[in-house]
Coordinates of C-alpha atoms in Angstrom, one line a residue:
Chain M
M1 CA -173.8 12.8 33.2
A2 CA -173.1 12.6 29.6
T3 CA -172.3 15.7 27.8
V4 CA -173.3 16.3 24.3
S5 CA -170.8 18.2 22.4
P6 CA -172.4 20.7 20.3
V7 CA -172.2 19.7 16.8
E8 CA -170.1 22.1 15.0
P9 CA -171.3 23.0 11.7
V10 CA -169.3 21.5 8.9
A11 CA -167.1 24.1 7.3
D12 CA -168.0 25.2 3.8
H13 CA -164.8 23.8 2.4
E14 CA -165.6 20.3 3.7
L15 CA -169.0 20.4 2.2
V16 CA -167.5 21.5 -1.1
A17 CA -165.0 18.5 -0.9
R18 CA -167.9 16.1 -0.3
C19 CA -169.9 17.7 -3.2
R20 CA -167.0 17.0 -5.5
Q21 CA -167.2 13.4 -4.5
G22 CA -170.8 13.3 -5.4
D23 CA -172.4 13.8 -2.0
E24 CA -175.9 15.1 -2.7
A25 CA -176.5 15.8 1.0
A26 CA -173.5 18.1 1.2
F27 CA -174.8 20.1 -1.7
A28 CA -178.2 20.4 -0.1
E29 CA -176.5 21.6 3.1
L30 CA -174.7 24.3 1.1
V31 CA -177.9 25.4 -0.5
A32 CA -179.7 25.6 2.8
R33 CA -176.9 27.5 4.4
H34 CA -176.4 30.1 1.7
Q35 CA -179.7 30.5 -0.1
H36 CA -180.7 33.6 1.8
R37 CA -177.4 35.2 1.1
A38 CA -177.8 34.6 -2.6
L39 CA -181.4 35.7 -2.6
N40 CA -180.7 39.0 -0.8
V41 CA -177.8 39.9 -2.9
A42 CA -179.7 39.2 -6.0
Y43 CA -182.7 41.1 -4.7
Q44 CA -180.7 44.2 -3.8
L45 CA -179.2 44.2 -7.2
L46 CA -182.3 43.5 -9.2
R47 CA -185.0 44.9 -7.0
D48 CA -187.4 42.3 -8.2
H49 CA -188.6 39.2 -6.3
E50 CA -189.0 36.8 -9.2
D51 CA -185.8 37.7 -10.8
A52 CA -183.9 37.4 -7.6
V53 CA -185.3 33.9 -6.9
E54 CA -184.4 32.8 -10.4
V55 CA -180.9 34.2 -10.2
A56 CA -180.3 32.6 -6.9
Q57 CA -181.5 29.2 -8.1
D58 CA -179.4 29.5 -11.2
A59 CA -176.4 30.4 -9.1
F60 CA -176.6 27.1 -7.2
V61 CA -177.2 25.2 -10.5
N62 CA -173.9 26.7 -11.7
I63 CA -172.2 25.7 -8.5
Y64 CA -173.3 22.1 -8.8
R65 CA -172.2 22.0 -12.5
H66 CA -168.8 23.5 -11.9
I67 CA -168.0 22.5 -8.3
G68 CA -165.4 20.1 -9.7
G69 CA -163.4 23.1 -11.0
F70 CA -163.5 25.1 -7.7
R71 CA -159.9 25.2 -6.5
G72 CA -160.7 26.5 -3.0
D73 CA -158.3 29.5 -3.4
C74 CA -161.1 31.7 -2.0
E75 CA -164.0 31.3 0.3
F76 CA -167.1 29.5 -0.9
T77 CA -169.1 32.6 -0.1
T78 CA -166.8 34.7 -2.2
W79 CA -167.3 32.3 -5.1
L80 CA -171.1 32.3 -4.5
H81 CA -171.1 36.1 -4.6
Q82 CA -169.2 36.1 -7.7
I83 CA -171.7 33.9 -9.5
V84 CA -174.7 35.7 -8.1
V85 CA -173.3 39.1 -9.1
N86 CA -172.5 37.9 -12.7
L87 CA -176.0 36.4 -13.1
A88 CA -177.6 39.5 -11.7
R89 CA -175.6 41.7 -14.1
N90 CA -176.8 39.6 -17.0
K91 CA -180.3 39.7 -15.9
H92 CA -180.1 43.5 -15.3
R93 CA -178.7 44.0 -18.8
W94 CA -181.3 41.8 -20.2
W95 CA -184.1 43.9 -18.7
Q96 CA -182.2 47.1 -19.5
R97 CA -182.4 46.2 -23.2
R98 CA -186.1 45.8 -22.8
G99 CA -186.6 49.1 -21.1
R100 CA -187.7 47.8 -17.7
H101 CA -186.5 49.8 -14.7
A102 CA -186.8 47.8 -11.5
A103 CA -188.3 49.6 -8.6
V104 CA -189.2 48.5 -5.1
S105 CA -192.9 48.3 -4.5
L106 CA -193.6 50.0 -1.2
D107 CA -196.8 48.0 -1.0
D108 CA -195.0 44.7 -1.2
P109 CA -196.4 42.5 1.6
D110 CA -193.2 40.5 1.7
Q111 CA -191.2 43.5 2.9
P112 CA -190.5 43.3 6.6
Q113 CA -191.0 46.0 9.1
W114 CA -188.1 48.4 9.2
A115 CA -188.2 49.4 12.7
A116 CA -187.8 47.2 15.8
P117 CA -191.0 46.4 17.5
G118 CA -189.8 48.0 20.8
D119 CA -189.1 51.4 19.3
P120 CA -191.3 54.4 20.0
P121 CA -193.8 55.0 17.3
D122 CA -192.2 58.2 16.2
T123 CA -188.8 56.5 15.9
Q124 CA -190.3 53.6 14.1
A125 CA -192.0 55.9 11.7
A126 CA -188.8 57.9 11.1
Q127 CA -186.7 54.9 10.6
T128 CA -189.3 53.3 8.3
E129 CA -189.4 56.4 6.3
F130 CA -185.6 56.7 6.2
V131 CA -185.1 53.1 5.1
R132 CA -187.8 53.4 2.6
T133 CA -186.3 56.4 1.1
L134 CA -182.9 54.8 1.1
S135 CA -184.2 51.7 -0.6
E136 CA -185.7 53.9 -3.3
E137 CA -182.4 55.8 -3.8
M138 CA -180.5 52.5 -3.9
G139 CA -182.7 51.4 -6.8
R140 CA -181.7 54.5 -8.6
L141 CA -178.0 54.0 -8.1
P142 CA -175.9 52.6 -10.9
V143 CA -175.5 48.8 -10.7
K144 CA -171.8 49.0 -9.9
F145 CA -172.4 51.2 -6.9
R146 CA -175.2 48.9 -5.7
E147 CA -173.0 45.9 -6.0
V148 CA -170.2 47.2 -3.7
L149 CA -172.7 48.6 -1.2
V150 CA -174.6 45.3 -1.0
L151 CA -171.5 43.2 -0.7
R152 CA -170.0 45.5 1.9
N153 CA -172.9 46.5 4.1
V154 CA -175.2 43.5 3.6
E155 CA -172.8 40.6 3.1
E156 CA -170.1 42.3 5.1
L157 CA -167.3 41.3 2.8
T158 CA -163.9 42.9 3.0
Y159 CA -162.7 45.1 0.2
A160 CA -160.4 42.3 -0.9
E161 CA -163.2 39.8 -1.0
I162 CA -165.4 42.2 -2.9
A163 CA -162.5 42.7 -5.3
V164 CA -162.4 39.0 -5.9
A165 CA -166.1 38.7 -6.3
L166 CA -166.3 41.6 -8.7
R167 CA -163.0 40.8 -10.4
C168 CA -161.5 44.2 -9.9
S169 CA -158.8 45.9 -7.8
V170 CA -159.1 46.8 -4.1
G171 CA -158.6 50.4 -5.0
T172 CA -161.5 50.3 -7.3
V173 CA -163.7 48.8 -4.6
K174 CA -162.6 51.5 -2.1
S175 CA -163.4 54.2 -4.6
R176 CA -166.7 52.8 -5.6
V177 CA -167.8 52.4 -2.0
A178 CA -166.9 56.0 -1.1
R179 CA -168.6 57.4 -4.2
A180 CA -171.7 55.3 -3.7
R181 CA -172.2 56.4 -0.1
E182 CA -171.5 60.0 -1.0
E183 CA -174.1 59.9 -3.7
L184 CA -176.7 58.4 -1.4
R185 CA -175.9 61.0 1.2
R186 CA -176.2 63.8 -1.3
R187 CA -179.6 62.5 -2.5
M188 CA -180.9 61.8 0.9
N189 CA -179.9 65.3 2.1
V190 CA -181.5 66.9 -1.0
E191 CA -184.8 65.2 -0.5
G192 CA -184.6 65.3 3.2
Chain U
M1 CA -154.9 66.1 8.2
K2 CA -157.0 68.4 6.0
C3 CA -160.7 68.1 5.4
A4 CA -160.3 66.9 1.8
E5 CA -158.0 64.1 2.7
C6 CA -160.1 63.2 5.7
Q7 CA -163.3 63.1 3.7
R8 CA -161.6 60.9 1.1
E9 CA -160.8 58.3 3.7
L10 CA -164.0 58.5 5.8
S11 CA -165.8 55.6 4.1
A12 CA -162.7 53.3 4.2
C13 CA -162.2 54.2 7.8
L14 CA -165.8 53.4 8.6
D15 CA -165.2 49.9 7.0
G16 CA -161.9 49.4 8.9
E17 CA -159.9 49.5 5.7
V18 CA -157.3 52.1 6.8
T19 CA -154.2 51.7 8.8
G20 CA -153.9 52.6 12.5
A21 CA -151.9 55.7 11.9
V22 CA -154.3 57.1 9.4
R23 CA -157.2 56.2 11.7
A24 CA -155.6 58.2 14.5
Q25 CA -155.1 61.2 12.4
M26 CA -158.7 61.1 11.2
E27 CA -160.1 60.8 14.7
A28 CA -158.1 63.8 15.7
H29 CA -159.3 65.8 12.7
V30 CA -162.9 64.8 13.1
A31 CA -162.9 65.8 16.8
G32 CA -162.1 69.3 15.7
C33 CA -164.1 69.6 12.4
A34 CA -167.9 69.8 12.6
D35 CA -168.3 69.3 8.8
C36 CA -166.3 66.1 8.7
R37 CA -168.0 64.9 11.9
Q38 CA -171.4 65.4 10.3
R39 CA -170.3 63.6 7.2
L40 CA -169.1 60.7 9.2
T41 CA -172.5 60.5 11.0
D42 CA -174.3 60.5 7.6
L43 CA -172.1 57.7 6.3
R44 CA -172.7 55.6 9.3
Q45 CA -176.5 56.0 9.0
I46 CA -176.4 55.1 5.3
A47 CA -174.3 52.0 6.0
A48 CA -176.8 51.0 8.7
G49 CA -179.7 51.7 6.4
V50 CA -178.2 49.5 3.6
K51 CA -177.6 46.8 6.1
A52 CA -181.3 47.1 7.2
L53 CA -182.7 46.8 3.7
P54 CA -185.4 44.1 3.3
Q55 CA -184.3 40.5 3.5
L56 CA -186.0 38.4 0.9
P57 CA -187.4 35.2 2.4
A58 CA -186.5 32.0 0.6
P59 CA -189.4 30.3 -1.1
P60 CA -190.3 26.9 0.4
Q61 CA -189.6 25.0 -2.8
F62 CA -186.2 26.7 -3.4
M63 CA -184.1 23.5 -3.1
A64 CA -186.6 21.5 -5.1
E65 CA -186.5 24.0 -7.9
V66 CA -182.7 23.9 -7.9
R67 CA -182.8 20.1 -8.1
R68 CA -185.3 20.2 -11.0
K69 CA -183.1 22.6 -12.9
I70 CA -180.0 20.5 -12.4
W71 CA -181.9 17.4 -13.6
A72 CA -183.3 19.2 -16.6
N73 CA -179.8 20.5 -17.5
E74 CA -178.3 17.0 -17.4
R75 CA -180.9 15.6 -19.7
R76 CA -180.4 18.0 -22.5
P77 CA -179.2 16.4 -25.8
W78 CA -175.6 17.1 -26.7
F79 CA -176.5 19.2 -29.7
D80 CA -178.6 21.5 -27.5
V81 CA -175.7 21.8 -25.2
V82 CA -173.4 22.6 -28.1
V83 CA -175.6 25.2 -29.8
R84 CA -177.1 26.5 -26.6
P85 CA -174.7 29.4 -26.1
V86 CA -176.1 32.5 -27.5
W87 CA -172.8 33.5 -29.1
L88 CA -173.0 30.4 -31.2
K89 CA -176.7 30.0 -31.5
V90 CA -177.4 33.3 -33.0
P91 CA -174.8 33.1 -35.8
L92 CA -175.9 29.6 -36.6
E93 CA -179.5 30.6 -36.9
A94 CA -178.6 33.6 -39.0
V95 CA -176.6 31.4 -41.4
A96 CA -179.4 28.9 -41.6
L97 CA -181.9 31.6 -42.4
V98 CA -179.7 33.0 -45.2
V99 CA -179.3 29.5 -46.7
V100 CA -183.0 28.8 -46.6
L101 CA -183.9 32.2 -48.1
G102 CA -181.3 31.8 -50.8
T103 CA -182.6 28.4 -51.7
V104 CA -186.1 29.6 -51.9
L105 CA -185.2 32.5 -54.1
V106 CA -183.2 30.3 -56.5
L107 CA -186.1 27.9 -56.8
V108 CA -188.7 30.6 -57.3
N109 CA -186.6 32.7 -59.8
P110 CA -184.2 30.4 -61.6
P111 CA -181.3 32.2 -63.3
R112 CA -182.1 33.0 -66.9
R113 CA -180.0 31.5 -69.6
D114 CA -179.1 33.5 -72.6
T115 CA -180.6 31.6 -75.5
T116 CA -181.6 32.5 -78.9
E117 CA -184.6 30.2 -78.9
T118 CA -187.6 31.2 -80.9
A119 CA -191.0 29.7 -81.2
G120 CA -189.5 26.7 -82.7
G121 CA -187.5 25.5 -79.7
R122 CA -183.8 24.7 -79.3
G123 CA -181.3 24.4 -81.9
S124 CA -181.5 26.0 -85.3
V125 CA -184.9 27.3 -85.9
R126 CA -185.9 27.1 -89.4
A127 CA -188.9 28.7 -91.0
H128 CA -190.2 27.5 -94.3
F129 CA -190.5 30.2 -96.9
R130 CA -193.1 29.4 -99.4
R131 CA -191.8 30.5 -102.6
G132 CA -194.5 31.4 -105.1
G133 CA -197.0 28.8 -103.7
E134 CA -199.6 30.4 -101.4
G135 CA -197.9 33.7 -101.3
P136 CA -195.2 35.4 -99.3
P137 CA -194.7 34.9 -95.5
P138 CA -197.6 36.3 -93.6
S139 CA -195.5 38.6 -91.5
E140 CA -194.5 40.6 -94.5
S141 CA -197.4 40.2 -96.8
K142 CA -199.2 43.4 -96.1
A143 CA -196.3 45.7 -95.8
R144 CA -194.3 44.8 -98.8
N145 CA -195.9 42.7 -101.4
E146 CA -198.0 43.6 -104.3
A147 CA -201.0 41.4 -104.9
V148 CA -199.8 38.5 -106.9
P149 CA -202.3 36.8 -109.0
E150 CA -202.8 33.3 -107.8
E151 CA -202.8 31.8 -111.2
L152 CA -199.4 33.3 -112.1
A153 CA -198.1 32.4 -108.7
K154 CA -199.0 28.8 -109.2
D155 CA -197.6 28.8 -112.6
L156 CA -194.3 30.2 -111.4
S157 CA -194.1 27.8 -108.6
A158 CA -194.9 24.9 -110.8
A159 CA -192.3 26.2 -113.4
A160 CA -189.6 26.6 -110.9
P161 CA -188.5 23.3 -109.5
A162 CA -185.4 23.1 -107.4
P163 CA -182.5 22.4 -109.9
A164 CA -180.4 19.5 -109.0
A165 CA -177.1 21.2 -109.7
A166 CA -178.0 24.6 -108.3
P167 CA -176.8 25.8 -105.0
T168 CA -179.0 24.9 -102.1
P169 CA -181.8 27.4 -101.7
V170 CA -182.3 29.3 -98.6
I171 CA -182.7 27.2 -95.9
I172 CA -184.9 28.1 -93.3
S173 CA -187.5 25.6 -92.5
M174 CA -189.6 25.1 -89.3
P175 CA -189.1 22.0 -87.2
Q176 CA -191.3 19.2 -88.1
A177 CA -194.3 18.7 -86.0
G178 CA -196.1 15.5 -85.5
G179 CA -197.1 13.9 -88.8
G180 CA -194.1 15.3 -90.6
Q181 CA -196.0 18.4 -91.7
P182 CA -193.9 21.5 -91.6
L183 CA -195.2 24.0 -89.0
E184 CA -196.5 27.3 -89.9
P185 CA -194.1 30.0 -89.0
A186 CA -195.5 31.5 -85.9
Q187 CA -194.9 35.1 -87.1
P188 CA -191.2 35.0 -86.1
R189 CA -189.7 38.3 -85.7
R190 CA -187.3 39.2 -88.3
A191 CA -184.4 40.0 -86.0
E192 CA -184.8 36.7 -84.2
L193 CA -185.0 34.8 -87.4
L194 CA -181.9 36.3 -88.8
K195 CA -180.1 35.9 -85.6
V196 CA -180.9 32.2 -85.4
A197 CA -180.5 31.6 -89.1
K198 CA -177.0 32.9 -89.0
G199 CA -176.0 29.8 -87.2
T200 CA -177.3 27.6 -90.0
W201 CA -175.9 29.6 -92.9
D202 CA -172.6 29.3 -94.5
Y203 CA -171.0 32.7 -94.1
K204 CA -168.6 32.0 -96.9
S205 CA -171.4 32.0 -99.4
P206 CA -172.7 35.5 -100.0
V207 CA -175.9 34.2 -101.6
E208 CA -178.8 34.3 -99.3
E209 CA -181.4 32.9 -101.6
T210 CA -181.5 31.4 -105.0
I211 CA -184.5 32.2 -107.2
T212 CA -185.2 30.0 -110.2
V213 CA -187.0 31.5 -113.1
E214 CA -188.2 29.5 -116.0
D215 CA -187.9 31.7 -119.0
A216 CA -186.5 31.3 -122.5
D217 CA -185.2 34.8 -122.5
A218 CA -182.4 35.0 -119.9
A219 CA -181.4 38.4 -121.1
A220 CA -184.8 39.8 -120.5
V221 CA -184.9 38.3 -117.0
Q222 CA -181.6 39.7 -116.2
E223 CA -182.5 43.1 -117.5
Q224 CA -185.7 43.1 -115.6
A225 CA -184.1 41.8 -112.4
A226 CA -181.5 44.6 -112.6
Q227 CA -184.2 47.2 -113.1
V228 CA -186.2 45.9 -110.1
A229 CA -183.1 45.7 -108.0
V230 CA -182.1 49.3 -108.7
A231 CA -185.7 50.4 -108.1
L232 CA -185.5 48.8 -104.7
K233 CA -182.2 50.5 -104.0
G234 CA -180.1 47.5 -104.9
R235 CA -177.8 46.7 -107.7
M236 CA -176.9 44.0 -110.1
L237 CA -173.6 42.4 -109.2
P238 CA -171.1 41.9 -111.9
V239 CA -171.3 38.6 -113.7
S240 CA -167.6 37.8 -113.0
P241 CA -167.0 36.6 -109.4
Q242 CA -165.9 39.2 -107.0
S243 CA -164.7 39.2 -103.4
A244 CA -167.1 40.1 -100.7
S245 CA -164.9 43.0 -99.6
D246 CA -165.0 44.5 -103.0
R247 CA -168.7 44.2 -103.0
R248 CA -169.1 45.8 -99.7
E249 CA -167.0 48.8 -100.7
K250 CA -169.2 49.6 -103.6
K251 CA -172.2 51.3 -102.2
T252 CA -175.3 52.2 -103.9
D253 CA -175.7 55.9 -104.4
P254 CA -178.5 57.2 -102.3
V255 CA -181.4 58.4 -104.3
G256 CA -183.6 61.0 -102.8
N257 CA -185.9 61.3 -105.8
D258 CA -188.5 58.7 -106.8
R259 CA -188.4 59.6 -110.5
A260 CA -184.6 59.6 -110.6
L261 CA -184.7 56.1 -109.1
A262 CA -187.0 54.9 -111.7
E263 CA -184.9 56.5 -114.5
Q264 CA -181.9 54.8 -113.0
A265 CA -183.6 51.5 -113.1
V266 CA -184.4 51.9 -116.8
A267 CA -180.9 53.0 -117.5
A268 CA -179.5 50.1 -115.7
G269 CA -181.6 47.7 -117.7
Q270 CA -180.6 49.3 -120.9
A271 CA -176.9 49.1 -120.0
L272 CA -177.2 45.5 -119.4
R273 CA -178.3 44.8 -122.9
S274 CA -174.7 45.2 -124.0
A275 CA -173.4 43.0 -121.2
P276 CA -173.0 39.3 -121.7
V277 CA -176.1 37.2 -120.9
A278 CA -175.7 34.9 -118.0
Q279 CA -177.9 32.1 -116.9
N280 CA -177.0 32.8 -113.3
F281 CA -176.6 36.3 -111.9
Q282 CA -176.8 38.0 -108.6
V283 CA -178.4 41.1 -107.2
E284 CA -177.6 42.8 -104.0
L285 CA -180.3 44.8 -102.3
P286 CA -181.4 45.6 -98.8
R287 CA -182.8 42.7 -96.8
R288 CA -186.1 44.4 -96.4
N289 CA -186.6 44.6 -100.1
V290 CA -186.0 41.0 -100.8
V291 CA -189.7 40.0 -100.7
A292 CA -190.6 43.1 -102.8
F293 CA -187.9 42.2 -105.3
K294 CA -189.2 38.7 -105.7
S295 CA -192.7 39.9 -106.0
Q296 CA -191.8 42.5 -108.6
L297 CA -189.6 40.2 -110.5
M298 CA -192.3 37.6 -110.6
Q299 CA -194.9 40.1 -111.7
V300 CA -192.9 41.6 -114.6
T301 CA -191.7 38.2 -115.6
N302 CA -195.2 36.8 -115.7
Q303 CA -196.4 39.8 -117.6
R304 CA -193.6 39.5 -120.2
Q305 CA -194.3 35.8 -120.6
Q306 CA -197.9 36.5 -121.0
N307 CA -197.3 39.1 -123.6
A308 CA -194.9 36.7 -125.4
L309 CA -197.6 34.1 -125.3
M310 CA -200.1 36.4 -126.8
R311 CA -197.7 37.5 -129.5
Q312 CA -197.0 33.9 -130.4
R313 CA -200.7 33.3 -130.8
K314 CA -201.1 36.4 -132.8
V315 CA -198.1 35.5 -135.0
T316 CA -199.5 32.2 -135.6
T317 CA -202.8 33.7 -136.5
D318 CA -201.1 36.3 -138.7
A319 CA -199.1 33.6 -140.3
V320 CA -202.2 31.9 -141.1
A321 CA -203.5 35.2 -142.3
G322 CA -200.3 35.8 -144.2
K323 CA -198.3 38.4 -142.2
D324 CA -194.5 38.0 -142.0
G325 CA -192.2 37.4 -139.1
Q326 CA -191.1 41.0 -138.9
D327 CA -194.0 41.8 -136.9
V328 CA -192.8 39.4 -134.3
A329 CA -189.6 41.2 -133.8
E330 CA -191.5 44.5 -133.8
A331 CA -193.8 43.1 -131.2
Q332 CA -190.9 42.0 -129.1
R333 CA -189.3 45.4 -129.4
L334 CA -192.6 47.0 -128.4
D335 CA -192.7 44.6 -125.4
R336 CA -189.8 46.4 -123.8
P337 CA -191.5 49.8 -123.4
E338 CA -194.5 48.1 -121.7
S339 CA -192.3 46.2 -119.3
N340 CA -190.3 49.4 -118.8
A341 CA -193.4 51.3 -118.0
V342 CA -194.5 48.7 -115.6
L343 CA -191.1 48.7 -114.1
Q344 CA -191.1 52.4 -113.7
A345 CA -194.4 52.4 -112.0
A346 CA -193.6 49.4 -109.9
G347 CA -190.2 50.8 -109.0
A348 CA -191.6 54.1 -108.1
K349 CA -194.3 52.6 -106.0
A350 CA -191.9 50.2 -104.3
A351 CA -189.4 52.9 -103.7
D352 CA -192.0 54.9 -101.8
K353 CA -192.6 52.0 -99.5
V354 CA -189.0 51.2 -99.1
D355 CA -188.1 54.8 -98.3
A356 CA -190.8 55.0 -95.7
E357 CA -189.6 51.8 -94.0
Q358 CA -186.0 52.6 -94.2
K359 CA -186.4 56.0 -92.7
K360 CA -188.3 54.3 -89.9
D361 CA -185.8 51.6 -89.3
G362 CA -182.6 53.2 -90.2
A363 CA -179.9 51.7 -92.4
A364 CA -180.8 48.2 -93.6
A365 CA -178.3 45.4 -94.1
T366 CA -178.0 44.1 -97.7
T367 CA -178.3 40.6 -99.0
V368 CA -177.4 38.9 -102.2
L369 CA -179.9 36.9 -104.2
E370 CA -179.0 34.6 -107.0
I371 CA -181.3 34.3 -110.0
Q372 CA -181.2 31.2 -112.1
V373 CA -182.8 31.3 -115.4
V374 CA -183.7 27.9 -116.7
P375 CA -185.5 27.0 -119.9
P376 CA -189.2 26.3 -119.4
K377 CA -190.3 22.8 -119.4
K378 CA -192.0 21.6 -122.5

C-alpha cells in the first residue's frame, strides 16, 4: 500500500528565496498564507474595513517591490508585521489630520459571533457584551498601545519580535504591553 | 515579593517573558494576595478578549488587486517615480507655483523705468516757442501776458529776424510730426519742460533766451528793458562780462510795496542813461516773469516806436509848415514821461501778478535773457 507523505508546507524563507528569483507562484503562496494576518493587524489598528484591506494590499505590493533587499535576518512574518504597522500608522496619521476617528460599527454584518455556538445563552450574551465593550475600548486606546496588544495577543509575537516589528527596545514593548492592559482593565472596571 | 513589584511583572509573566525564578516568586505572592490574584485574572481575560477580537475575512479579489497594483506601479513613467515622493513632490510644486505667479506678475505689471519723457517721446523734447508770431505759449497766455495787439506783434516778429552772428536762440522745439510741421506743444508742464530742456542746454552759457529788438534807439530799449526787469523783480546785468557766481551772489532786494517797485524801475532806467549804451545786454529775472518781461518790453517798445513815428510825421508836417527841429528834441524828451508812466503802470500791474504767483509757488529760479538791439530794416 502506497503511503502518501503529507506535503509539508514550504517554509516561508524558501518561498522568499523563490520570489527573489522571480517565482510568481511563490509570491502568490506567500500572499495566500499571510493575507489574513495582514488584514487583521491592519483592521485592529485602523478599525476600518476598507482602510485595512488597502493597507494589507499595499503591504504585499511593498514586499514584492523590495523582496530583493530582504536579508532574512528575521522571520518573514516579522517583516510583514513591520510593513503593515508602518502603513497603518501612516494611514492613521492621514485620517487623524482630517479629523476622522475610527470606531467599530456594532452593526457591521461582517463581524463574527463572539461566543461559541455551544455556550449557554447567558454566557454567550455576557461574552458578546464583554468583547464588544473591549473592542470599543481598544478603539479608544492610543495607537502605540493597540499595536503592542494586537501583535502580542492576536499575532502572538514575542516581545523580541514585536520590538523588531516596531523598531523599539524589548523593555519598551514590555512597558507598553503592561500599560495597555492596565488601561483596558481600568476602563472596563469603571464601565462595568 | 511585594505587591508593587508583583503587579509590575504580572503582564510579562502572563506572556511568559519572565525568568523561572521571578515566576516562582510571583506565584507564591499571588497565592497569598487576593488583590494581585484579581489583577492577574483581569489581565488574562483582557488578553483573551483581544485575541477574540473580530477577524476580518479577506475579500475574494485580494490577490488580484495586489497584482493590479504591482502592475500599475511598474508601468509608471520614470519622472512620476522620481517626483512621486511627497517630500519631493510638495516642494517642487511649491517652487513651480512661485515661478508661475512671479512670471504672471512681471508680465502684468512690468517694472517702471524712470524716464523724463514728456508728450514728445524719447530723447530731448523740444517745444517751439512762438516769439511774437501768434502770441505767447498757450499754457501761460492767460496767467501772465497782457493782450498784445496783433498788428504790433506781427510787426515785431517781422522786424526781428534771427541774426546770423547772434547766439543761438532758445532752443526748445517740438519733434517733427509727419509732414515736417512742428507739433503744437501739448501743454507741457513747466517743470517737465525745464527738466528735459536742461539736457539740451549748454550750462556754461547763462543766457536762456535771446530777444532781438529792431530799434534805432538802443539806449531807449536798454532803459526800458531795465525798467521792465526791475518791475518784474529782476535786474539789468552789468554790461561787462561777469562770472556766474558773482551774479548769483547779488540778489535782488525784495520789495514788498508795489509803488516802491515802480519807483525803483524808473530810477533804474534813469540810472542807465549815464551808462554806456550797448547793442547787447542782459537781464536777469525770475523764470516765471520771462513771458511777462517779453510782453511788456514788446509793448513799451512798440508804443515808443509808434510815438516816434508819429513825431516824425508831425515834424515833417511842421517842417513843411515852418517849425524848427527843436520841437523834435522836445517831443523826444516828452516821450520819456509817457513811456515812464506806461512802465510804472505796467510794472505795478505785473508786480501784482508776480507777487501773487510767487507767493503761491514759493521762490522762483532766475534766468538770464539777452536783448539784442539791431537797426530796423529799411
